[in-house]
PDB file of C-alpha atoms and ligand atoms in Angstrom:
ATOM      1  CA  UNK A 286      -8.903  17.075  -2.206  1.00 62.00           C
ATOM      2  CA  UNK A 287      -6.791  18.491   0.398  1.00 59.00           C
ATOM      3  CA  UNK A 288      -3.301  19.126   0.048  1.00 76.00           C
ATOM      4  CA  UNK A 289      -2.499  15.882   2.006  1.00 91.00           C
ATOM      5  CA  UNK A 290      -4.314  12.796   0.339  1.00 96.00           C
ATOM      6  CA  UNK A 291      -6.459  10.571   2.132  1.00 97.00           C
ATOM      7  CA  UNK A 292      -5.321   6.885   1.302  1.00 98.00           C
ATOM      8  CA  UNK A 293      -6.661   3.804   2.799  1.00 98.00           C
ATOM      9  CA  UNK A 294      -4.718   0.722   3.610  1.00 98.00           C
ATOM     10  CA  UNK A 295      -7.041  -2.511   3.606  1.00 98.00           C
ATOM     11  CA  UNK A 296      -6.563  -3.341   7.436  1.00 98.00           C
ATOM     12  CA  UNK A 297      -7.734  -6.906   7.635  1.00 98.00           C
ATOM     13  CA  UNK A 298      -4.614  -9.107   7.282  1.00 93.00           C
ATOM     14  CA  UNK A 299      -1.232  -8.308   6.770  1.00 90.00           C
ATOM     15  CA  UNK A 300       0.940  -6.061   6.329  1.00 85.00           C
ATOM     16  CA  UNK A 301      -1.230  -2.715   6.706  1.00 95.00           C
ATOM     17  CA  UNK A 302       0.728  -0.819   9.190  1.00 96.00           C
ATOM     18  CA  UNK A 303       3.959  -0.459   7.918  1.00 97.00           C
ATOM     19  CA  UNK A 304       2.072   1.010   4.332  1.00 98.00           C
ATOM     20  CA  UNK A 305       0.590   3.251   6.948  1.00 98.00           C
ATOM     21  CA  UNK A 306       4.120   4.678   7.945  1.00 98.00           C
ATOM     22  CA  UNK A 307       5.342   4.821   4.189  1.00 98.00           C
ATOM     23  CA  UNK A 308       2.114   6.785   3.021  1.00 98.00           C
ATOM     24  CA  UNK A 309       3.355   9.340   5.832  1.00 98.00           C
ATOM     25  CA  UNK A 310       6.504  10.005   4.422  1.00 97.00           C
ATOM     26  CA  UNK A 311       5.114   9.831   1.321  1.00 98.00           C
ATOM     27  CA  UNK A 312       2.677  13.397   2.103  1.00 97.00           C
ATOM     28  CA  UNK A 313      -0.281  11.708   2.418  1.00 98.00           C
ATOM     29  CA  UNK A 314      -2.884  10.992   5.459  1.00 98.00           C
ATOM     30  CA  UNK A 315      -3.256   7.290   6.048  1.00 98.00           C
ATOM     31  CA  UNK A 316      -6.465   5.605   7.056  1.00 98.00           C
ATOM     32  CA  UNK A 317      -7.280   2.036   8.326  1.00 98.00           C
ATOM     33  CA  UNK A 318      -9.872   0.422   6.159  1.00 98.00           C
ATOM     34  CA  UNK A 319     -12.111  -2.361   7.640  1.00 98.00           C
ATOM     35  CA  UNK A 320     -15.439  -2.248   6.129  1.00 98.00           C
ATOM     36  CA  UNK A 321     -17.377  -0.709   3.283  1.00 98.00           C
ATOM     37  CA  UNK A 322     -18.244   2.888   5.136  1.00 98.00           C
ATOM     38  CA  UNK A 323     -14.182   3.364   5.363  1.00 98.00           C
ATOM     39  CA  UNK A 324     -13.636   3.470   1.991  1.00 98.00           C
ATOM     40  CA  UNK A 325     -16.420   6.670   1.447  1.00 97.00           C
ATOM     41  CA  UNK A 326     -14.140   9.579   2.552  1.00 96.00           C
ATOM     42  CA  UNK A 327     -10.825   8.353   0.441  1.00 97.00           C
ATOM     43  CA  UNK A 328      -8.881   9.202  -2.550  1.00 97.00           C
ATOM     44  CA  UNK A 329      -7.525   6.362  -2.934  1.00 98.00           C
ATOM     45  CA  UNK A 330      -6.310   2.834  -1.224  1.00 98.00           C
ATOM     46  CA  UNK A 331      -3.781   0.497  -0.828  1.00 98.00           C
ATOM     47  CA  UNK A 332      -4.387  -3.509  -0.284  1.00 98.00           C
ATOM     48  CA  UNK A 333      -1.754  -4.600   1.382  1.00 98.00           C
ATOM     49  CA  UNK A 334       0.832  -8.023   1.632  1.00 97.00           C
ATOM     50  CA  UNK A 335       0.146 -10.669   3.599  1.00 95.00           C
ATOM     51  CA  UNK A 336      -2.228 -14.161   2.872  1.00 96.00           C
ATOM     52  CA  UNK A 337      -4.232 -13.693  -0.289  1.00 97.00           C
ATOM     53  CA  UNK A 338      -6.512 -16.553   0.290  1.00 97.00           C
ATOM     54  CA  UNK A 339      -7.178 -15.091   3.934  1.00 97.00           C
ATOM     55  CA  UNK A 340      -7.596 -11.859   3.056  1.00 97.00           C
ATOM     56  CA  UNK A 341     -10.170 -13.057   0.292  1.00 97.00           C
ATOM     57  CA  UNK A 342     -12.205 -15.158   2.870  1.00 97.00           C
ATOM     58  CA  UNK A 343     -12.094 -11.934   5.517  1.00 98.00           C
ATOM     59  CA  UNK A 344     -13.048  -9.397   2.312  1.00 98.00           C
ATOM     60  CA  UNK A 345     -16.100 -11.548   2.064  1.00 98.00           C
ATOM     61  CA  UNK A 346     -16.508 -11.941   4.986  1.00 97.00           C
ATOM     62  CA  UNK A 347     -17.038  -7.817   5.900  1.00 97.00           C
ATOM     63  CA  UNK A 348     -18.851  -8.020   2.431  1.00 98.00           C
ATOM     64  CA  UNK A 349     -16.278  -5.805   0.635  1.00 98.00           C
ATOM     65  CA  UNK A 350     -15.813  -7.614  -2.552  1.00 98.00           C
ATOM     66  CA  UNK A 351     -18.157  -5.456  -4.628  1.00 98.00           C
ATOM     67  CA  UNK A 352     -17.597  -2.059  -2.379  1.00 98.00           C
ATOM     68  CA  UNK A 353     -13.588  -2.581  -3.319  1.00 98.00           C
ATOM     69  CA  UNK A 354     -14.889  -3.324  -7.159  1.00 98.00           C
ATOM     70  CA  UNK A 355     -16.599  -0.333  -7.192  1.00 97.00           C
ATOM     71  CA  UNK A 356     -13.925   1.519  -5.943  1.00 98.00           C
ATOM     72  CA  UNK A 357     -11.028   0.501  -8.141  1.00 97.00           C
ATOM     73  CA  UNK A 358     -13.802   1.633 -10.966  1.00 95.00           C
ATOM     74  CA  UNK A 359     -13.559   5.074  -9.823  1.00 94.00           C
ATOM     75  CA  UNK A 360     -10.255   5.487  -7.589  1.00 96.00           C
ATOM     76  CA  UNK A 361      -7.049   4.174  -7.247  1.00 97.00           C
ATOM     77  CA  UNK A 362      -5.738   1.177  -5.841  1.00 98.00           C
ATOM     78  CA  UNK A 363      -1.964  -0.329  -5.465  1.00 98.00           C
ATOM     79  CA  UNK A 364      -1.736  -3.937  -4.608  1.00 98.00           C
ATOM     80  CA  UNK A 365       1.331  -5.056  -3.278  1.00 98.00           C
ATOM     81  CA  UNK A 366       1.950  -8.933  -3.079  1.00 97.00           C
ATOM     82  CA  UNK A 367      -0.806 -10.441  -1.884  1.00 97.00           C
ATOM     83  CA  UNK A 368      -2.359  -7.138  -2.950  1.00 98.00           C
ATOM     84  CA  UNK A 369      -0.784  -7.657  -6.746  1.00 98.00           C
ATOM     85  CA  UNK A 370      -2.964 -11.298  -6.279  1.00 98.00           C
ATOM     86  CA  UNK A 371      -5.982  -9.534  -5.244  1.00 98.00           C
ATOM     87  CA  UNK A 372      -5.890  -6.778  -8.289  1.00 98.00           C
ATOM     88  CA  UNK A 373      -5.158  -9.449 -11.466  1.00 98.00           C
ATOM     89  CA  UNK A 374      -8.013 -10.724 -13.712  1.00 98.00           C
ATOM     90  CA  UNK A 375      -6.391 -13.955 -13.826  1.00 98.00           C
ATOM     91  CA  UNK A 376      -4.853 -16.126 -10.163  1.00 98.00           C
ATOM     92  CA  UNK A 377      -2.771 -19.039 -10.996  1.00 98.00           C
ATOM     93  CA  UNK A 378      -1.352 -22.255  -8.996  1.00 94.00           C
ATOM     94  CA  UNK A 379      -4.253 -22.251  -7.450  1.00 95.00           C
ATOM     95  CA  UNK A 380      -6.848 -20.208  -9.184  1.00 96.00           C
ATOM     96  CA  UNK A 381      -8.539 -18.393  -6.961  1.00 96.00           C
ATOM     97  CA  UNK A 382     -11.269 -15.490  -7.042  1.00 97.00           C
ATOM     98  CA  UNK A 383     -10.175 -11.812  -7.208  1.00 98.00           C
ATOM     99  CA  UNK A 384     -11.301  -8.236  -7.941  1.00 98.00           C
ATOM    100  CA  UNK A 385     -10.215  -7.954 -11.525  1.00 98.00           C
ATOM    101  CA  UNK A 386      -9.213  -4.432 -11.528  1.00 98.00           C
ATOM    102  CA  UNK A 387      -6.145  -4.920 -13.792  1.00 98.00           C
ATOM    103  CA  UNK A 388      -5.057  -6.970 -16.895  1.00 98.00           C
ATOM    104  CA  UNK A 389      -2.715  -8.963 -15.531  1.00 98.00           C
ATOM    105  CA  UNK A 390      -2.369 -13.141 -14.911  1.00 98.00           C
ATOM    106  CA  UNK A 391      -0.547 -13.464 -11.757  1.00 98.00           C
ATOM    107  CA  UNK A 392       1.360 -16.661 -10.405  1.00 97.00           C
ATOM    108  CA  UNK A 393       1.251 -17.176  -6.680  1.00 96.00           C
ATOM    109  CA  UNK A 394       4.245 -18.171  -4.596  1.00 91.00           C
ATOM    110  CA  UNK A 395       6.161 -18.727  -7.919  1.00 89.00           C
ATOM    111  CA  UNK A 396       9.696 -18.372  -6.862  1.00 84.00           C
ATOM    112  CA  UNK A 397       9.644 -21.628  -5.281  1.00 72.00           C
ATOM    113  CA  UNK A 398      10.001 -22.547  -1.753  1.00 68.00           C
ATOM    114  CA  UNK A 399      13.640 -22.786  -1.402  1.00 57.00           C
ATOM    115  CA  UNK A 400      14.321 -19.353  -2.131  1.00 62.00           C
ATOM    116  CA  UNK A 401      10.959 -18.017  -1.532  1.00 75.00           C
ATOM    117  CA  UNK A 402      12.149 -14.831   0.029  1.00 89.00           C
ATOM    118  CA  UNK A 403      14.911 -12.298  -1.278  1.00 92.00           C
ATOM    119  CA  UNK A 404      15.958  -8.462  -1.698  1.00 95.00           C
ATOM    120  CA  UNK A 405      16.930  -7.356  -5.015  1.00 96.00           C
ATOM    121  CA  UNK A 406      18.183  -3.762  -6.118  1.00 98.00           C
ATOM    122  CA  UNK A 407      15.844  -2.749  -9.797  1.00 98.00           C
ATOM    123  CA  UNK A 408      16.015   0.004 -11.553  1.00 98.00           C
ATOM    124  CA  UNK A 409      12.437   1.708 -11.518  1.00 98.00           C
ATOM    125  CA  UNK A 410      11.031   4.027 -14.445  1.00 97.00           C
ATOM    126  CA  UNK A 411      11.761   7.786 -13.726  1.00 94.00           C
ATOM    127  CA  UNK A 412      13.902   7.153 -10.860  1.00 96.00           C
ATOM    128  CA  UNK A 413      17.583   7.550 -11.299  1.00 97.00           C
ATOM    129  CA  UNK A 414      18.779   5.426  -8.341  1.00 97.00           C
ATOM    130  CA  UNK A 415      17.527   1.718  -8.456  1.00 98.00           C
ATOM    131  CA  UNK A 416      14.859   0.956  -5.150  1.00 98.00           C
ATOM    132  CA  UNK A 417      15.437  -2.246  -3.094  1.00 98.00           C
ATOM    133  CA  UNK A 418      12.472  -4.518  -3.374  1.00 98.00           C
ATOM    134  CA  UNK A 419      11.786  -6.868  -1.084  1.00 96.00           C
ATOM    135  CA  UNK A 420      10.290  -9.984  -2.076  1.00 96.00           C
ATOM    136  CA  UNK A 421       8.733 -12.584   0.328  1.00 95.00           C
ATOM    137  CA  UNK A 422       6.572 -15.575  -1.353  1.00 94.00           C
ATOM    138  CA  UNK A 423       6.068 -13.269  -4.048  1.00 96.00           C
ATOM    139  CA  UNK A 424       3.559 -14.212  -6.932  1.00 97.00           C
ATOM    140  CA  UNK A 425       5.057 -13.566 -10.417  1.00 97.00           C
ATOM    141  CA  UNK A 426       3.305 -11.458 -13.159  1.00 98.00           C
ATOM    142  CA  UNK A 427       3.089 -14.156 -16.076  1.00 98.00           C
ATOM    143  CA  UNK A 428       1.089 -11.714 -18.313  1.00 98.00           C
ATOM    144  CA  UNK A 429       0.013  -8.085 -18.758  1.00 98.00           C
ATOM    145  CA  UNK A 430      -2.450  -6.776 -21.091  1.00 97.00           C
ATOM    146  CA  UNK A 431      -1.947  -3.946 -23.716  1.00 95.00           C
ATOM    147  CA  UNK A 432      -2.566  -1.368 -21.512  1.00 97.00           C
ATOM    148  CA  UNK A 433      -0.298  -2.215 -18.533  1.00 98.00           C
ATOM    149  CA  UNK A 434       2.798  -0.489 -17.861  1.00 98.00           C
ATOM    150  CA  UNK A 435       5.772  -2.259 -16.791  1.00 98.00           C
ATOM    151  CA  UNK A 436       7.611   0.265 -14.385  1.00 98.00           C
ATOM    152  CA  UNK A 437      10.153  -2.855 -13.061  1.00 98.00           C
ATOM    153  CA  UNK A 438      11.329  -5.986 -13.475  1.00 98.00           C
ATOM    154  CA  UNK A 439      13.424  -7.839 -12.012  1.00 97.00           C
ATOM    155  CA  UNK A 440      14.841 -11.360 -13.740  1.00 94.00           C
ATOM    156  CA  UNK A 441      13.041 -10.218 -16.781  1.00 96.00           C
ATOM    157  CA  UNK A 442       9.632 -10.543 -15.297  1.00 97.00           C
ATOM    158  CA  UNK A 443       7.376  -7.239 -14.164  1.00 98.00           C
ATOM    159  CA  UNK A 444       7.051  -6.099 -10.744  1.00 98.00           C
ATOM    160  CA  UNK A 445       5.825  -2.921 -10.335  1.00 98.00           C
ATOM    161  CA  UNK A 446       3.392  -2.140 -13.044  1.00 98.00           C
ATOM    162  CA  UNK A 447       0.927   0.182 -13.471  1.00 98.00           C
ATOM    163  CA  UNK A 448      -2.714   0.332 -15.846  1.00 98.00           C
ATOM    164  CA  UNK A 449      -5.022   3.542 -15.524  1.00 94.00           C
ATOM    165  CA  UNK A 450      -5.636   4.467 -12.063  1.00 92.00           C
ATOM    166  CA  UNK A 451      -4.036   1.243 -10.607  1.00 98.00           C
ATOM    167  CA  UNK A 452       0.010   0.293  -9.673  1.00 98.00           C
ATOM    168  CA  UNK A 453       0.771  -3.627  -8.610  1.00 98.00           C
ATOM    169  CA  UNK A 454       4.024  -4.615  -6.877  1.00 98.00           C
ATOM    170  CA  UNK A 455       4.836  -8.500  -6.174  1.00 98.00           C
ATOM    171  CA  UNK A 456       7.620  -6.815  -3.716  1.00 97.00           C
ATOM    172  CA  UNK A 457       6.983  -5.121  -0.131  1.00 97.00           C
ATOM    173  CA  UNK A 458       8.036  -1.298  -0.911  1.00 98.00           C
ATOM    174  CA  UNK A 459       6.596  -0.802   3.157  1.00 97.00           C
ATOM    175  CA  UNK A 460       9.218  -2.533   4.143  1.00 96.00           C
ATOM    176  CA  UNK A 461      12.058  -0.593   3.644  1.00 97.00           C
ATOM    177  CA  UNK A 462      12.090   3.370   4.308  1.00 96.00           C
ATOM    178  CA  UNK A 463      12.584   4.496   0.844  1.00 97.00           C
ATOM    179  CA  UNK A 464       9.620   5.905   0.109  1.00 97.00           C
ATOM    180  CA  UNK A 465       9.610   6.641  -3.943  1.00 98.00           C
ATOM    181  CA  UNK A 466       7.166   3.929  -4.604  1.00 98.00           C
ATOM    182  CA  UNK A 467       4.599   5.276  -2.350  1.00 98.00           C
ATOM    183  CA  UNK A 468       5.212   8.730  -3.191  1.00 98.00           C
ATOM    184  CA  UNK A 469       5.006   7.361  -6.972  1.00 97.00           C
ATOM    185  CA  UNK A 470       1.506   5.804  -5.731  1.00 98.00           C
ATOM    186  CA  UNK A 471       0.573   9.309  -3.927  1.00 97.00           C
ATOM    187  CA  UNK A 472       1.041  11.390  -7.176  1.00 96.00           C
ATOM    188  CA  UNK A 473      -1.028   9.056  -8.818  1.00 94.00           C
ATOM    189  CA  UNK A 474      -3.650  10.163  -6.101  1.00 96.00           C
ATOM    190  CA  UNK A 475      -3.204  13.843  -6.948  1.00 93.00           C
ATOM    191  CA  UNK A 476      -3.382  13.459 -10.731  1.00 89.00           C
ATOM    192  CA  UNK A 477      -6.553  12.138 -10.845  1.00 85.00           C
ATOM    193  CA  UNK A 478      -8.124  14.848  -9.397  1.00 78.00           C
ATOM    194  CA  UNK A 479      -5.992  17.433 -11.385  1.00 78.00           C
ATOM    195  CA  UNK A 480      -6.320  16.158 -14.438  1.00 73.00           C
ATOM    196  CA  UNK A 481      -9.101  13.374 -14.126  1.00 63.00           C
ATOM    197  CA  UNK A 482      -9.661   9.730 -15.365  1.00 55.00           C
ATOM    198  CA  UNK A 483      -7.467   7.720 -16.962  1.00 51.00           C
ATOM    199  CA  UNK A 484      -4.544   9.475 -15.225  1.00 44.00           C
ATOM    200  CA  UNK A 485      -2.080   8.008 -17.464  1.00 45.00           C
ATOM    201  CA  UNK A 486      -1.701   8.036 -21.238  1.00 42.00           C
ATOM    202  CA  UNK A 487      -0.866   5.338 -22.870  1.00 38.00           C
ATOM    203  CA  UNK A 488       3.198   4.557 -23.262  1.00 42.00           C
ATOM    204  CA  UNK A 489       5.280   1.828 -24.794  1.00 41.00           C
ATOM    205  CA  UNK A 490       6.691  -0.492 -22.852  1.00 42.00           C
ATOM    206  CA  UNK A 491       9.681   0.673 -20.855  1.00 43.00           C
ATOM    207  CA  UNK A 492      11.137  -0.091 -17.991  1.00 41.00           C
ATOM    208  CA  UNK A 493      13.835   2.320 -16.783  1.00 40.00           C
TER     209      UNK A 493
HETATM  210  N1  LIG B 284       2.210 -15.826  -1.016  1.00 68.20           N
HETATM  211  C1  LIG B 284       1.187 -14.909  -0.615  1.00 68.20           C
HETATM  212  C2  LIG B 284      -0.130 -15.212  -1.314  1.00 68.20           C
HETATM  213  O1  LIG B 284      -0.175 -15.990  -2.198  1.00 68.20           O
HETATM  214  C3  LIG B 284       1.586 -13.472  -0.879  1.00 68.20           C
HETATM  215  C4  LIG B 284       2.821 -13.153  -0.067  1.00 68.20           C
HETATM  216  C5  LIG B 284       2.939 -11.726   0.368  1.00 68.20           C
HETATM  217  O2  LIG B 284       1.997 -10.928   0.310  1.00 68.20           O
HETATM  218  N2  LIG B 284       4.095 -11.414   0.877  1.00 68.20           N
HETATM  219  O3  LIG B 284      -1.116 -14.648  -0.964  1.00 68.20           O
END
């Protein structure tokens, strides 16, 4: 791996630029991904917010599904939002198909419509100063398996977790120009090719 990770950003829907942006200030060399030949040359990838339903229907559409399975099997991936949908074994309210790639049962649009959107200052595992998250019709992680790690939460539920190779955020860390998630994503990146797969041991739940 170079010094400056490769990382894709799922370009089909949503909110792929701005996670192109934060992956530059977080050292690492962003990429557009739009079919199954983008994903060959990267060490790792980001699916982004936006519509999960859409983005499902366009994923199939480019026939990605199973590429993007394969992937997560071998390299990282962070969901964020609609990304966080995407990721979970289990979509509630509706159900809906997704890749699987972590143990987690995720709520959609579960904040409610009146306050749908909000910004929140958490406390985030290893960081010292709390991040502001961003939330905009954010799902809700209603479970995580025995192997997830719950890095945040905010109103006692988890919102940045991480399992293996994977992270999942139901908040928009793009969005703002902190960029300690990312860089928390991009270290991730470099680990598993330092120190290979799983690139984190198993810890106790804990979230600051
Ligand atoms: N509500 C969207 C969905 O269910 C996710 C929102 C987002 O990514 N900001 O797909």
């Amino acid at each position: 791996m170079p010094s400056k990770p490769v990382i894709g950003v799922l370009a089909l829907q949503g909110d792929f630029a701005a996670h192109g942006r934060a992956l530059e200030r977080a050292g690492a060399q962003p990429r557009e991904v739009r079919t199954a030949a983008d994903l060959t040359p990267l060490d790792g990838l980001i699916i982004p917010g936006g519509e999960s339903t859409s983005m499902l229907k366009l994923i199939d559409l480019e026939h990605l599904f199973q590429p993007l399975r394969e992937f997560g099997s071998q390299r990282p991936i962070f969901g964020t939002c609609a990304g966080a949908i995407l990721m979970a074994k289990e979509v509630l309210h509706p159900e809906q198909a997704s890749l699987g790639l972590m143990d987690l049962t995720v709520e959609r649009n579960a904040y409610g419509r009146q306050i749908d959107s909000r910004i929140a200052s958490i406390p985030v595992a290893g960081e010292s100063e709390p991040v502001e998250a961003v939330f905009i019709r954010a799902p809700i992680i209603r479970r995580t398996g025995g192997e997830v790690r719950i890095l945040a939460t905010y109103q006692d539920d988890p919102v940045l977790v991480s399992e293996g190779l994977h992270m999942a955020a139901t908040f928009h860390p793009e969005l703002t120009p902190d960029a300690r998630i990312h860089t928390h994503f991009v270290n991730t990146v470099r680990k598993r090719y330092t120190e290979g797969v799983p690139v984190e041991p198993r810890q106790e739940h804990q979230t600051e």
